[in-house]
Coordinates of N, CA, C and O and ligand atoms in Angstrom, one line a residue:
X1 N -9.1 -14.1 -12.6 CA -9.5 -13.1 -11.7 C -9.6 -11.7 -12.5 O -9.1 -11.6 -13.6
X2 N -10.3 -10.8 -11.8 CA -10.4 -9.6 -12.5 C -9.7 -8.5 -12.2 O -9.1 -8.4 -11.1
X3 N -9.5 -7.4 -13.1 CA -8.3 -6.6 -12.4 C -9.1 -6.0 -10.9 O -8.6 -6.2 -9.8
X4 N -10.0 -5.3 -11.1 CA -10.4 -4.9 -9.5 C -10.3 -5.8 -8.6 O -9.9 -5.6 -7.4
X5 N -10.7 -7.3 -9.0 CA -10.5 -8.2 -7.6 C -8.7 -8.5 -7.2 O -8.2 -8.9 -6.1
X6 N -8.0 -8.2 -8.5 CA -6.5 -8.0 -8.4 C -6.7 -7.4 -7.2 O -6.8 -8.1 -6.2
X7 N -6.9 -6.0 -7.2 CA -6.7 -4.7 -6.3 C -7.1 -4.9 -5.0 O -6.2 -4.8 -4.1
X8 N -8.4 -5.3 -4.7 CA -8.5 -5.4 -3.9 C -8.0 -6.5 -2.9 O -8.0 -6.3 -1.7
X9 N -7.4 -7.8 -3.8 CA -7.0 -8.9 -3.1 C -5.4 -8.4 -2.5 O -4.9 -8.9 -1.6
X10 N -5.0 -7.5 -3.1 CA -4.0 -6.7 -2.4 C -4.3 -5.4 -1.4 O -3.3 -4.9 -1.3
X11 N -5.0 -4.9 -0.9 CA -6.3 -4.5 0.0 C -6.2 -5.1 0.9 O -5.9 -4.4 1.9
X12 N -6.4 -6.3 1.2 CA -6.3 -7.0 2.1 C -5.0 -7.7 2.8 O -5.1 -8.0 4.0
X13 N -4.1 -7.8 2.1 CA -3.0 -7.8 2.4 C -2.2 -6.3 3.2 O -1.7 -6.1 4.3
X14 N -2.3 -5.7 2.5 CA -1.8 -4.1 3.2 C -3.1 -3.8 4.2 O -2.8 -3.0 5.1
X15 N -4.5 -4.5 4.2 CA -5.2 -4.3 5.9 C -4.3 -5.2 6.6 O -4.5 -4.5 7.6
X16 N -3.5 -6.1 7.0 CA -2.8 -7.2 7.3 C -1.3 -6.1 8.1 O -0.9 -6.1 9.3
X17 N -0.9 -5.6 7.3 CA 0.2 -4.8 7.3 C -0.4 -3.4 8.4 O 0.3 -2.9 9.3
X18 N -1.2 -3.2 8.1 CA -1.7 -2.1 8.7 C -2.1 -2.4 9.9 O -2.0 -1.6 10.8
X19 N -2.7 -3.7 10.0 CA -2.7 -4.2 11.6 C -1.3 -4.3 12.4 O -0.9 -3.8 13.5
X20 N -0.8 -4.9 11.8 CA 0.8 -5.1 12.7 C 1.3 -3.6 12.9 O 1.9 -3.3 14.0
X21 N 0.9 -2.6 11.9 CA 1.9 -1.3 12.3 C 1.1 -0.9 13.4 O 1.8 -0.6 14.4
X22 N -0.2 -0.7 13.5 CA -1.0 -0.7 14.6 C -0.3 -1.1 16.0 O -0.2 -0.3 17.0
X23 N 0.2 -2.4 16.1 CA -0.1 -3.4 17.0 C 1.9 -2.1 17.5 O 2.2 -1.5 18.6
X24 N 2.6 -2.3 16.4 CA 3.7 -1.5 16.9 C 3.7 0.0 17.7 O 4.2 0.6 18.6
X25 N 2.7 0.4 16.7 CA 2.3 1.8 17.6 C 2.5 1.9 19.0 O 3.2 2.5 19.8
X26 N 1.4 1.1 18.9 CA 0.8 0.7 20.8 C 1.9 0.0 21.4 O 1.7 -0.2 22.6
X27 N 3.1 -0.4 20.9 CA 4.1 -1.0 21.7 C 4.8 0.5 22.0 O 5.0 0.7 23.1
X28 N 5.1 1.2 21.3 CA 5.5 2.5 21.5 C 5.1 3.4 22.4 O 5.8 3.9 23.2
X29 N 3.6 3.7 22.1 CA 3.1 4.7 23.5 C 3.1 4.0 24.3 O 3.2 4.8 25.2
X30 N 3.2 2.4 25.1 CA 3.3 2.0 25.9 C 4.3 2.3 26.4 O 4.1 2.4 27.7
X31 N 5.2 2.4 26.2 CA 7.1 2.8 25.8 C 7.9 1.5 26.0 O 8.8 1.3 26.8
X32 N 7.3 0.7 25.1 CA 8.0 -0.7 24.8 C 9.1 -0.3 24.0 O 10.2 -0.4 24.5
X33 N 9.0 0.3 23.0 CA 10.2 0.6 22.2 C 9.3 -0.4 20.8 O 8.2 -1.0 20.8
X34 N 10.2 -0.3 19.9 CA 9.8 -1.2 18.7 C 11.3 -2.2 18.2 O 12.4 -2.1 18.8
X35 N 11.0 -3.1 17.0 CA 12.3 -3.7 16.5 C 12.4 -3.0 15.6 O 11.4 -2.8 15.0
X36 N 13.5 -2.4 15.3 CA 14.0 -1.5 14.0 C 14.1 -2.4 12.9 O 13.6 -2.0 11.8
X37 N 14.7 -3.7 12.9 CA 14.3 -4.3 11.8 C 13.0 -5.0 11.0 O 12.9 -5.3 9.8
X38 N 12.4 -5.0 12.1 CA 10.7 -4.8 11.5 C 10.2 -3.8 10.8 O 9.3 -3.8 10.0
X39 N 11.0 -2.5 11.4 CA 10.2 -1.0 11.2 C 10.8 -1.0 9.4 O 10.2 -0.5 8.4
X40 N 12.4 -1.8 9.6 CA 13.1 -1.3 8.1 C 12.0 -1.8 7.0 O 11.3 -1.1 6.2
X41 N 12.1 -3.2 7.3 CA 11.1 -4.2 6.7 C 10.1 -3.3 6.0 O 10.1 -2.9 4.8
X42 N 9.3 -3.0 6.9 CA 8.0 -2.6 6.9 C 8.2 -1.7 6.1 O 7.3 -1.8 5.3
X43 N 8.9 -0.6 5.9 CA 9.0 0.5 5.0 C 9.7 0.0 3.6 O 9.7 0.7 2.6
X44 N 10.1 -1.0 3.5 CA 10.8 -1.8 2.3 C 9.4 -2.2 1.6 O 9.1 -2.0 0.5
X45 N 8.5 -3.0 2.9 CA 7.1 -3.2 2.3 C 6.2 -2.2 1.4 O 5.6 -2.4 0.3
X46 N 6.1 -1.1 2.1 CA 5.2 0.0 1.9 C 5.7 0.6 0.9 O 4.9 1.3 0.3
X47 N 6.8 0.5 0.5 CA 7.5 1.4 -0.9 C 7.8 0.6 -2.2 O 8.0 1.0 -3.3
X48 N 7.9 -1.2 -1.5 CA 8.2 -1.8 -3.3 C 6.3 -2.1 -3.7 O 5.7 -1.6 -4.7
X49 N 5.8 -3.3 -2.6 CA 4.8 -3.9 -2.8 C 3.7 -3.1 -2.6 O 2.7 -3.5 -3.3
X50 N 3.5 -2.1 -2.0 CA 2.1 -1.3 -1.5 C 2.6 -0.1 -2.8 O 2.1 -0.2 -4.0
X51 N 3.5 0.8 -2.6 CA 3.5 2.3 -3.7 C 4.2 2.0 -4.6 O 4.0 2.9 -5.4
X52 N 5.3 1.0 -5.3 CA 5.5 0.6 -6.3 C 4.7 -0.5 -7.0 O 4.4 -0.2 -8.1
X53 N 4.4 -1.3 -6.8 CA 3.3 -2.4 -7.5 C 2.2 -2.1 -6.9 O 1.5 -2.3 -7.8
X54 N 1.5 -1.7 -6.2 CA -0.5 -1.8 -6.3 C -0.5 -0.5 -6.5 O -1.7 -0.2 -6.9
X55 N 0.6 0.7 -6.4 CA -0.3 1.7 -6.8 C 0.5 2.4 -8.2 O 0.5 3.6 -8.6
X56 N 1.2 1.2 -9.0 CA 1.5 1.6 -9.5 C 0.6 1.4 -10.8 O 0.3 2.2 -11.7
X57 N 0.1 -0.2 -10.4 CA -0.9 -0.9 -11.1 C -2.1 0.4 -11.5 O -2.7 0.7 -12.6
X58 N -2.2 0.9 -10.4 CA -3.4 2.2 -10.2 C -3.0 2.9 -10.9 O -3.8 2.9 -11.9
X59 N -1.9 3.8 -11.1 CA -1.7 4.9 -11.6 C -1.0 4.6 -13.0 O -1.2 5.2 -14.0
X60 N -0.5 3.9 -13.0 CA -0.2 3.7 -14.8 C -1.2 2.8 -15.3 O -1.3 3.3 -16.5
X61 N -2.2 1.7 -15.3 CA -3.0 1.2 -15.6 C -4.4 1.6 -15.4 O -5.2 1.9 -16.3
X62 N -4.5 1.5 -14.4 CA -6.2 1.9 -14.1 C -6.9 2.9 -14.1 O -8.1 3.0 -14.5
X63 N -5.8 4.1 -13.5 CA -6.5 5.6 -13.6 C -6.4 6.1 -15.0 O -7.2 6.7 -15.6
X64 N -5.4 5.6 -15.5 CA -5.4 6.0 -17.5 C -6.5 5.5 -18.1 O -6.9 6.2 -19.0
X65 N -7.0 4.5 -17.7 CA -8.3 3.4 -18.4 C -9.3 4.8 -17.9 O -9.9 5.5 -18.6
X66 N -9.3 4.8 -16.8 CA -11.0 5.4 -16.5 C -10.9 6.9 -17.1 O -11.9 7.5 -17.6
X67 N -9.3 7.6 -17.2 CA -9.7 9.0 -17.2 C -10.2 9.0 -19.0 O -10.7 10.0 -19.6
X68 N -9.8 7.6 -19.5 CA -10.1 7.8 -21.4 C -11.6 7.4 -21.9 O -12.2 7.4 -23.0
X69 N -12.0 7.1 -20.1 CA -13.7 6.5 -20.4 C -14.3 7.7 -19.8 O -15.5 7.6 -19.5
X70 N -13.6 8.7 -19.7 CA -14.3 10.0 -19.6 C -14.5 10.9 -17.7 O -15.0 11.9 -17.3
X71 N -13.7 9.9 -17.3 CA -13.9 10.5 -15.8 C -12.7 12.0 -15.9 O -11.7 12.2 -16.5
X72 N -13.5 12.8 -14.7 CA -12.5 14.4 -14.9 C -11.2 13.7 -14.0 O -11.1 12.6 -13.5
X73 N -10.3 14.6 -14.2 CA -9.0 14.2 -13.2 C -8.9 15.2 -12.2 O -9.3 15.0 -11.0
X74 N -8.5 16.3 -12.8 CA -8.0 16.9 -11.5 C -9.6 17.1 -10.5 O -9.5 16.6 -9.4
X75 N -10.4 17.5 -10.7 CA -11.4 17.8 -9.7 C -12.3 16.3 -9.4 O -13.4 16.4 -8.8
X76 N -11.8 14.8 -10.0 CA -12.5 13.9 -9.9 C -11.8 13.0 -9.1 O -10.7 13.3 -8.6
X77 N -12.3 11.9 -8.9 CA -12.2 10.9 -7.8 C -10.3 10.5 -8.3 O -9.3 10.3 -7.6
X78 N -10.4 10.6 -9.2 CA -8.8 9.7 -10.0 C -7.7 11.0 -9.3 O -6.6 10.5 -9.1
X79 N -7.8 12.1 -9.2 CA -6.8 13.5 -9.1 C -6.5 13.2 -7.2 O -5.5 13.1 -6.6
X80 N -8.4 13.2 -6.6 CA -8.0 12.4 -5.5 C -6.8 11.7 -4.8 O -5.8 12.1 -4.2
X81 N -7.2 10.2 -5.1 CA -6.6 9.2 -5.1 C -5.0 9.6 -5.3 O -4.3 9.4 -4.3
X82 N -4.1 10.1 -6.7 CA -3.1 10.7 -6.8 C -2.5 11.6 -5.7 O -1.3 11.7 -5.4
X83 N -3.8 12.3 -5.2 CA -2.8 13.1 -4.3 C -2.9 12.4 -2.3 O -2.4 12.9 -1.3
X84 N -3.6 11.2 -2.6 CA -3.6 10.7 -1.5 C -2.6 9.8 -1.7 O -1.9 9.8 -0.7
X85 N -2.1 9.0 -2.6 CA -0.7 8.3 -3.1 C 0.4 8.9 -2.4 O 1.2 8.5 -1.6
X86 N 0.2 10.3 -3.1 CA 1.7 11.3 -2.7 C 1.9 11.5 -1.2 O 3.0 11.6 -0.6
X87 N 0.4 11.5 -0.4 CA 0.5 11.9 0.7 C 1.0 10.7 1.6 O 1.7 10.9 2.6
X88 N 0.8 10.2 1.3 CA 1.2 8.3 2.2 C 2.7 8.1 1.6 O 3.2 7.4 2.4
X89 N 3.6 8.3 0.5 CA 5.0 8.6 0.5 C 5.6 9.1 1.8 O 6.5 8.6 2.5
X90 N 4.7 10.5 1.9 CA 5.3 11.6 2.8 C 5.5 10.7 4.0 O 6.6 10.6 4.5
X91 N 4.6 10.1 4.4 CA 4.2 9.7 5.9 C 5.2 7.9 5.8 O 5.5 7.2 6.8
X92 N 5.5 7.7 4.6 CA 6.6 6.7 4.8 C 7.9 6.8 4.9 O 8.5 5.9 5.4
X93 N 8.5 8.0 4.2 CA 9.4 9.2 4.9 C 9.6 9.7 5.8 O 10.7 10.0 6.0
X94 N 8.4 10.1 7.0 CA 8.2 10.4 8.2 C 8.9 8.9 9.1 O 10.0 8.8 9.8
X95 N 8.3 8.2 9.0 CA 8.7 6.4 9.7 C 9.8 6.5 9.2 O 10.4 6.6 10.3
X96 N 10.6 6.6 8.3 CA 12.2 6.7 7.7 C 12.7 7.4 8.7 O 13.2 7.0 9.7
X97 N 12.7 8.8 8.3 CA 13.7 9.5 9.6 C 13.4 9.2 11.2 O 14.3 9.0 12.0
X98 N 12.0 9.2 11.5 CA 11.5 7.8 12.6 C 13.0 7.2 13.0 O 13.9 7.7 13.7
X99 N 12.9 6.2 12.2 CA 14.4 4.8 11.9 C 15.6 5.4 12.0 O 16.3 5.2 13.1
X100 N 16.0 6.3 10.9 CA 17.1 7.0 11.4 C 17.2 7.4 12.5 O 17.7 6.6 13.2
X101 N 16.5 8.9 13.2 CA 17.4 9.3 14.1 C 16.8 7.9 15.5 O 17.1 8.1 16.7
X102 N 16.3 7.2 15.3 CA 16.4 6.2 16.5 C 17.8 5.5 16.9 O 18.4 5.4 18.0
X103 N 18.3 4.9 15.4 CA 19.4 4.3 15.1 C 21.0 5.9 15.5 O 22.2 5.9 15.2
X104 N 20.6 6.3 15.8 CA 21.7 7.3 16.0 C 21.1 7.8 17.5 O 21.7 8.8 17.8
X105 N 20.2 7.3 18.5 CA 19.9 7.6 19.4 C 19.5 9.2 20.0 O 19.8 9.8 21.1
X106 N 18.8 9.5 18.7 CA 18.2 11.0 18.8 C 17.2 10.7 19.9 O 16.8 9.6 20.0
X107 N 16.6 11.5 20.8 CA 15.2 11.5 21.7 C 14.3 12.1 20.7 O 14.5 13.2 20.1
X108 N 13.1 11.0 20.6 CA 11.7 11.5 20.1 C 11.7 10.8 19.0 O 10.7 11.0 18.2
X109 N 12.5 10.0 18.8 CA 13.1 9.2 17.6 C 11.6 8.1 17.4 O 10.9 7.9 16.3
X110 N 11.4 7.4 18.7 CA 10.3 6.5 18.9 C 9.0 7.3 18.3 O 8.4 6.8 17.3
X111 N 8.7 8.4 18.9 CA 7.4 9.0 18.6 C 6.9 9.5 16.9 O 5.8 9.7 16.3
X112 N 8.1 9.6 16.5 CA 7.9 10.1 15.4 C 7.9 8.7 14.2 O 7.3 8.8 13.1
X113 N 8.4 7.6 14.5 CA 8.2 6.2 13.9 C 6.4 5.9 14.0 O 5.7 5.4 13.1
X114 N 6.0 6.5 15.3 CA 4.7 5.8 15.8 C 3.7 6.7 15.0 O 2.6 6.3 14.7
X115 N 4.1 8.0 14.8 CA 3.3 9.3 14.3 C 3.3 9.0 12.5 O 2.2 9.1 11.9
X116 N 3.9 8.8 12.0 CA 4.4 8.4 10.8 C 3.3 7.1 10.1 O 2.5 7.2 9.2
X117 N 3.7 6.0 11.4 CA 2.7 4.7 11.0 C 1.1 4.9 11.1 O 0.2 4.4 10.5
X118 N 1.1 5.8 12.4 CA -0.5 6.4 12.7 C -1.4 6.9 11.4 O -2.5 6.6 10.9
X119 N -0.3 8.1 11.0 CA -0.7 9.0 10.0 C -1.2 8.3 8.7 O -2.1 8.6 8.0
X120 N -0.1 7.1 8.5 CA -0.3 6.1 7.4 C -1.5 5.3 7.2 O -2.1 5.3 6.2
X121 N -1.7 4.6 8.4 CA -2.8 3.6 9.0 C -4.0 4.5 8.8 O -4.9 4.0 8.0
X122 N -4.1 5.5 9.2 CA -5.7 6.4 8.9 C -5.8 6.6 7.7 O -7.0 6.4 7.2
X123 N -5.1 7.1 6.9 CA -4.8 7.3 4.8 C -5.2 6.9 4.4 O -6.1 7.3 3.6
X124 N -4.7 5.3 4.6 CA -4.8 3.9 3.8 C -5.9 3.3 3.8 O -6.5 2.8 2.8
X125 N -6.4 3.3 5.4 CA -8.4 3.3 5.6 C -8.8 3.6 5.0 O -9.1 2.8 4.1
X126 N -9.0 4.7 5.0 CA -10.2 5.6 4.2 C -9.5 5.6 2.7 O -10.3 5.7 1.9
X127 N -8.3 5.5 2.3 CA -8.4 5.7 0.7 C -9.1 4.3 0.4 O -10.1 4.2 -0.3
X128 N -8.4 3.3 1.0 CA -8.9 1.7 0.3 C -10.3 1.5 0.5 O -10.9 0.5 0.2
X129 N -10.9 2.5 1.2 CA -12.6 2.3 1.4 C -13.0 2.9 0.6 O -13.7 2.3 -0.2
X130 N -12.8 4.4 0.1 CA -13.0 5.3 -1.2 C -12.8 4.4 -2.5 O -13.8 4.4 -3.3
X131 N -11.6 3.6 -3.1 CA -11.8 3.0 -3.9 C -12.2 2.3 -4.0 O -12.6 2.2 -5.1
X132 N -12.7 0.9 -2.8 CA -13.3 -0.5 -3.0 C -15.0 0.5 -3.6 O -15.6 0.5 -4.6
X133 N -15.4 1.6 -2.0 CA -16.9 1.6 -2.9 C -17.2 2.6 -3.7 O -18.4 2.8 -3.9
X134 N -15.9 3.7 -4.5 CA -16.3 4.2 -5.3 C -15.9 4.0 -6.6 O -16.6 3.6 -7.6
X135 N -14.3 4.4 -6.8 CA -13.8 3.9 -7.8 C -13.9 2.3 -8.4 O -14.4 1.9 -9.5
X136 N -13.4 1.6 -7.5 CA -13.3 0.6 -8.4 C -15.0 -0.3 -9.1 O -15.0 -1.3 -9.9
X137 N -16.1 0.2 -8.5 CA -17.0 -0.1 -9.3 C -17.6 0.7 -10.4 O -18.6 0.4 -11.1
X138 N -16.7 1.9 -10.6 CA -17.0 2.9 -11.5 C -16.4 1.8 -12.7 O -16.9 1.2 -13.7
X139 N -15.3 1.7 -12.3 CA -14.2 0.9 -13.4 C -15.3 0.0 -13.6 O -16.1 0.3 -14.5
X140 N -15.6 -1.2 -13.0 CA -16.2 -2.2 -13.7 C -17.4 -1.8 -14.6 O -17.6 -2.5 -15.6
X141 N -18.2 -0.7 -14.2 CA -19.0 -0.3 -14.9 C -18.6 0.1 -15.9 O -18.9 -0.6 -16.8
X142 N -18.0 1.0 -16.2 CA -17.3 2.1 -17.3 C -16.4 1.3 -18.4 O -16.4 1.6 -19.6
X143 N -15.4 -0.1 -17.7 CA -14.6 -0.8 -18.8 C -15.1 -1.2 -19.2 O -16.1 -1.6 -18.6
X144 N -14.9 -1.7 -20.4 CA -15.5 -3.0 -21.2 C -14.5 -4.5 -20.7 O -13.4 -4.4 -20.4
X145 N -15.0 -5.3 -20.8 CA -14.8 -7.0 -20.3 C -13.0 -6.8 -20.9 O -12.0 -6.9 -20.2
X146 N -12.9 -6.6 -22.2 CA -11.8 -6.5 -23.3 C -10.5 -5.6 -22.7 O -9.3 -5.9 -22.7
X147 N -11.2 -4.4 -22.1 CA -10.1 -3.8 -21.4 C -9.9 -3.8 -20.3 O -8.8 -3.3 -19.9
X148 N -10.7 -4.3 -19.4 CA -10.6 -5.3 -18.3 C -9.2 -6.1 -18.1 O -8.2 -5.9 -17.3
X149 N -9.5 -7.1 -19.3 CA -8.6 -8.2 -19.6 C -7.5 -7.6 -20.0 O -6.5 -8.1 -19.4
X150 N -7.2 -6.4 -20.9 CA -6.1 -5.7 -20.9 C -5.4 -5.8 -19.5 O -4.6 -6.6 -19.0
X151 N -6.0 -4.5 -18.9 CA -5.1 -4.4 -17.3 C -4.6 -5.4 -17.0 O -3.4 -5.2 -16.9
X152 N -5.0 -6.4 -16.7 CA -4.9 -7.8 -16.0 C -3.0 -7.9 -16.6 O -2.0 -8.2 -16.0
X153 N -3.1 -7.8 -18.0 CA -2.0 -8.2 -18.4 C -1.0 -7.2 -18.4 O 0.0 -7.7 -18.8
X154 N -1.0 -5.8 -17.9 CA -0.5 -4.7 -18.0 C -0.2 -4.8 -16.3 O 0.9 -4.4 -15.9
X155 N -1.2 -5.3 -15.3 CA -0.8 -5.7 -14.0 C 0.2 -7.1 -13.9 O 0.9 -7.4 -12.9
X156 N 0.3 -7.8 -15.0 CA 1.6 -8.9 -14.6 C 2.9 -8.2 -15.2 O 4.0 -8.1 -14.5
X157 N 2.8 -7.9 -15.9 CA 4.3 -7.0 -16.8 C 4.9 -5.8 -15.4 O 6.1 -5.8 -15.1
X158 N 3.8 -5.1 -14.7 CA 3.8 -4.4 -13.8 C 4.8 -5.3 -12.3 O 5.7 -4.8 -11.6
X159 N 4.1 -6.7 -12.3 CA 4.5 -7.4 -10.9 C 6.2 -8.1 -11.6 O 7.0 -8.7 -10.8
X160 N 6.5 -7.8 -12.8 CA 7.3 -9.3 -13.0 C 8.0 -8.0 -13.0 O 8.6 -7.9 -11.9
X161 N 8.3 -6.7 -14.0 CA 9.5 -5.9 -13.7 C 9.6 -5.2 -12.2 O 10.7 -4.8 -11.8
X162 N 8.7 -5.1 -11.6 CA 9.1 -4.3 -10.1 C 9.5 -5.4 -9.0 O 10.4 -5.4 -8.2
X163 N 8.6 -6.4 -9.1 CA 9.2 -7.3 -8.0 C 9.3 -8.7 -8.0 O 9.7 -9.4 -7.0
X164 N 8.9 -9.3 -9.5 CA 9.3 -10.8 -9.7 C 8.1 -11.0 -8.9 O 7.7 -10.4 -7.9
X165 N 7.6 -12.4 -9.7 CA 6.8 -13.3 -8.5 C 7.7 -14.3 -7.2 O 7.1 -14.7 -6.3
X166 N 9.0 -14.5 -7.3 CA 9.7 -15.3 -6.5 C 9.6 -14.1 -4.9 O 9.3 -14.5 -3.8
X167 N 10.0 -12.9 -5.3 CA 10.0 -12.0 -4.4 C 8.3 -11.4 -3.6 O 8.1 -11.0 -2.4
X168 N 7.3 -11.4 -4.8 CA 6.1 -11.3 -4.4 C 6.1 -12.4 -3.4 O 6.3 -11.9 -2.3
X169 N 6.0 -13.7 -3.3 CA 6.0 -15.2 -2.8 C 6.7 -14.8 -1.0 O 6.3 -15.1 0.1
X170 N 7.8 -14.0 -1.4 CA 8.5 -13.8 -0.4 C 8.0 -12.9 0.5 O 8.3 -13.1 1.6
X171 N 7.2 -11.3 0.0 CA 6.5 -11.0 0.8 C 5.8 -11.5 1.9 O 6.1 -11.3 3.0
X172 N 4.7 -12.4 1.2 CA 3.9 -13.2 1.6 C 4.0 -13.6 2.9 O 3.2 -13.2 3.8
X173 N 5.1 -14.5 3.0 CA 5.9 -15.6 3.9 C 6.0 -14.9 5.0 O 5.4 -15.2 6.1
X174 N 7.2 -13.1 4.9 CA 7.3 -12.5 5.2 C 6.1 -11.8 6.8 O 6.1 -11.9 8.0
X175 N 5.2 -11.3 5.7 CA 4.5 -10.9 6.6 C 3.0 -11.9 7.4 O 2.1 -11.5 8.2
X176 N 3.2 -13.5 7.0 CA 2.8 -14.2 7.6 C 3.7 -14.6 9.1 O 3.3 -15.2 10.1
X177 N 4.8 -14.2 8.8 CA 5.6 -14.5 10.2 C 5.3 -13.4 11.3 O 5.1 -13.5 12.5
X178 N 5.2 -11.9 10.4 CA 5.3 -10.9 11.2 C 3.5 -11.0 12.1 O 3.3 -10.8 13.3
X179 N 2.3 -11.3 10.8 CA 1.6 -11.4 12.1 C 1.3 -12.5 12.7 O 0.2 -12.6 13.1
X180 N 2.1 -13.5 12.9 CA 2.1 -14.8 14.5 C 2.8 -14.1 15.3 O 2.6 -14.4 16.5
X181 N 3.9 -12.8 14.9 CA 4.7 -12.5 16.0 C 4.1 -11.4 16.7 O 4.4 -11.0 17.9
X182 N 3.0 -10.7 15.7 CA 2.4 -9.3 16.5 C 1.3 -9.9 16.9 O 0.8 -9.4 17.9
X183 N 0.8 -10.9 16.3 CA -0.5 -10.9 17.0 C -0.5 -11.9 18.5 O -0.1 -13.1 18.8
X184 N -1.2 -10.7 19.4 CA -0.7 -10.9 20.7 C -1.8 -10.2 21.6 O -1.6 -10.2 22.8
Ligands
FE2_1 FE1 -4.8 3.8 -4.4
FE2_2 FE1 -5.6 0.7 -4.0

């Protein structure tokens, strides 16, 4: 496999994730309420497998490769991307205190879980559509086959110290349960 189809094959997985937080939203304005331990989950998800491993793959591997093949940073697509990373933190910190004051039975507790995932869900769109059609065919154009194959190996060193493949595996499982249970 190639490193961009790496990326994107994880793309698809976080569209996956992004459907279910969806599906919770709408349980919320309905005023269903949500499961907090899905919500924990889900922010466990979003901070090891989504912003520590795929964007980390990005930001220590890939954006280094393209900014040395000559792309600008701060006013270029790569400075972007960086500060749309940071901003999707913020908004998984938002769903955090969400969690908290629910769990301590604050009022508004629900809304601010739902505003958090909202905020996230629109980000993550539009950033993973900005990279599938801009960045990442820059990359295939711009690397050579050789450093290509680099990344690739700089993305397993990446998956084996952040989350092991036994735990990647367990993702997986994970959120194949969550959508038979959201999808509804
Ligand atoms: Fe990204
Ligand atoms: Fe990405």
């Amino acid at each position: 496999m190639k490193a961009v189809e790496e990326l994107i094959k994880e793309h698809k997985t976080l569209r996956v994730m992004l459907g279910i937080m969806g599906r919770i939203c709408g349980d919320i304005g309905a005023g269903k309420g949500f499961d907090d331990l899905d919500v924990e989950n889900i922010i466990e998800f979003l901070r090891v497998y989504v912003d520590r491993c795929h964007h980390g793959k990005e930001e220590n591997c890939l954006f280094p490769a393209l900014l040395s093949a000559g792309i600008p940073h701060e006013n270029g697509p790569v400075g972007q991307m960086l500060r749309e990373h940071a901003t999707g933190r913020g908004f998984i910190r938002e769903i955090q205190i969400g969690l908290e004051n629910h769990r301590h039975g604050i009022a508004g507790s629900d809304s601010i879980v739902a505003s958090g995932m909202n905020n996230y869900i629109k980000l993550l769109q539009s950033h993973m559509q900005k990279e599938e059609k801009i960045l990442f065919p820059m990359a295939e154009k711009l690397l050579s086959k050789q450093l290509q194959e680099g990344l690739i190996k700089q993305f397993e060193k990446i998956e084996e110290e952040v989350i092991g493949h036994g735990v990647h595996e367990g993702y997986h499982v994970w959120l194949s349960r969550m959508k038979t249970k959201y999808n509804r």
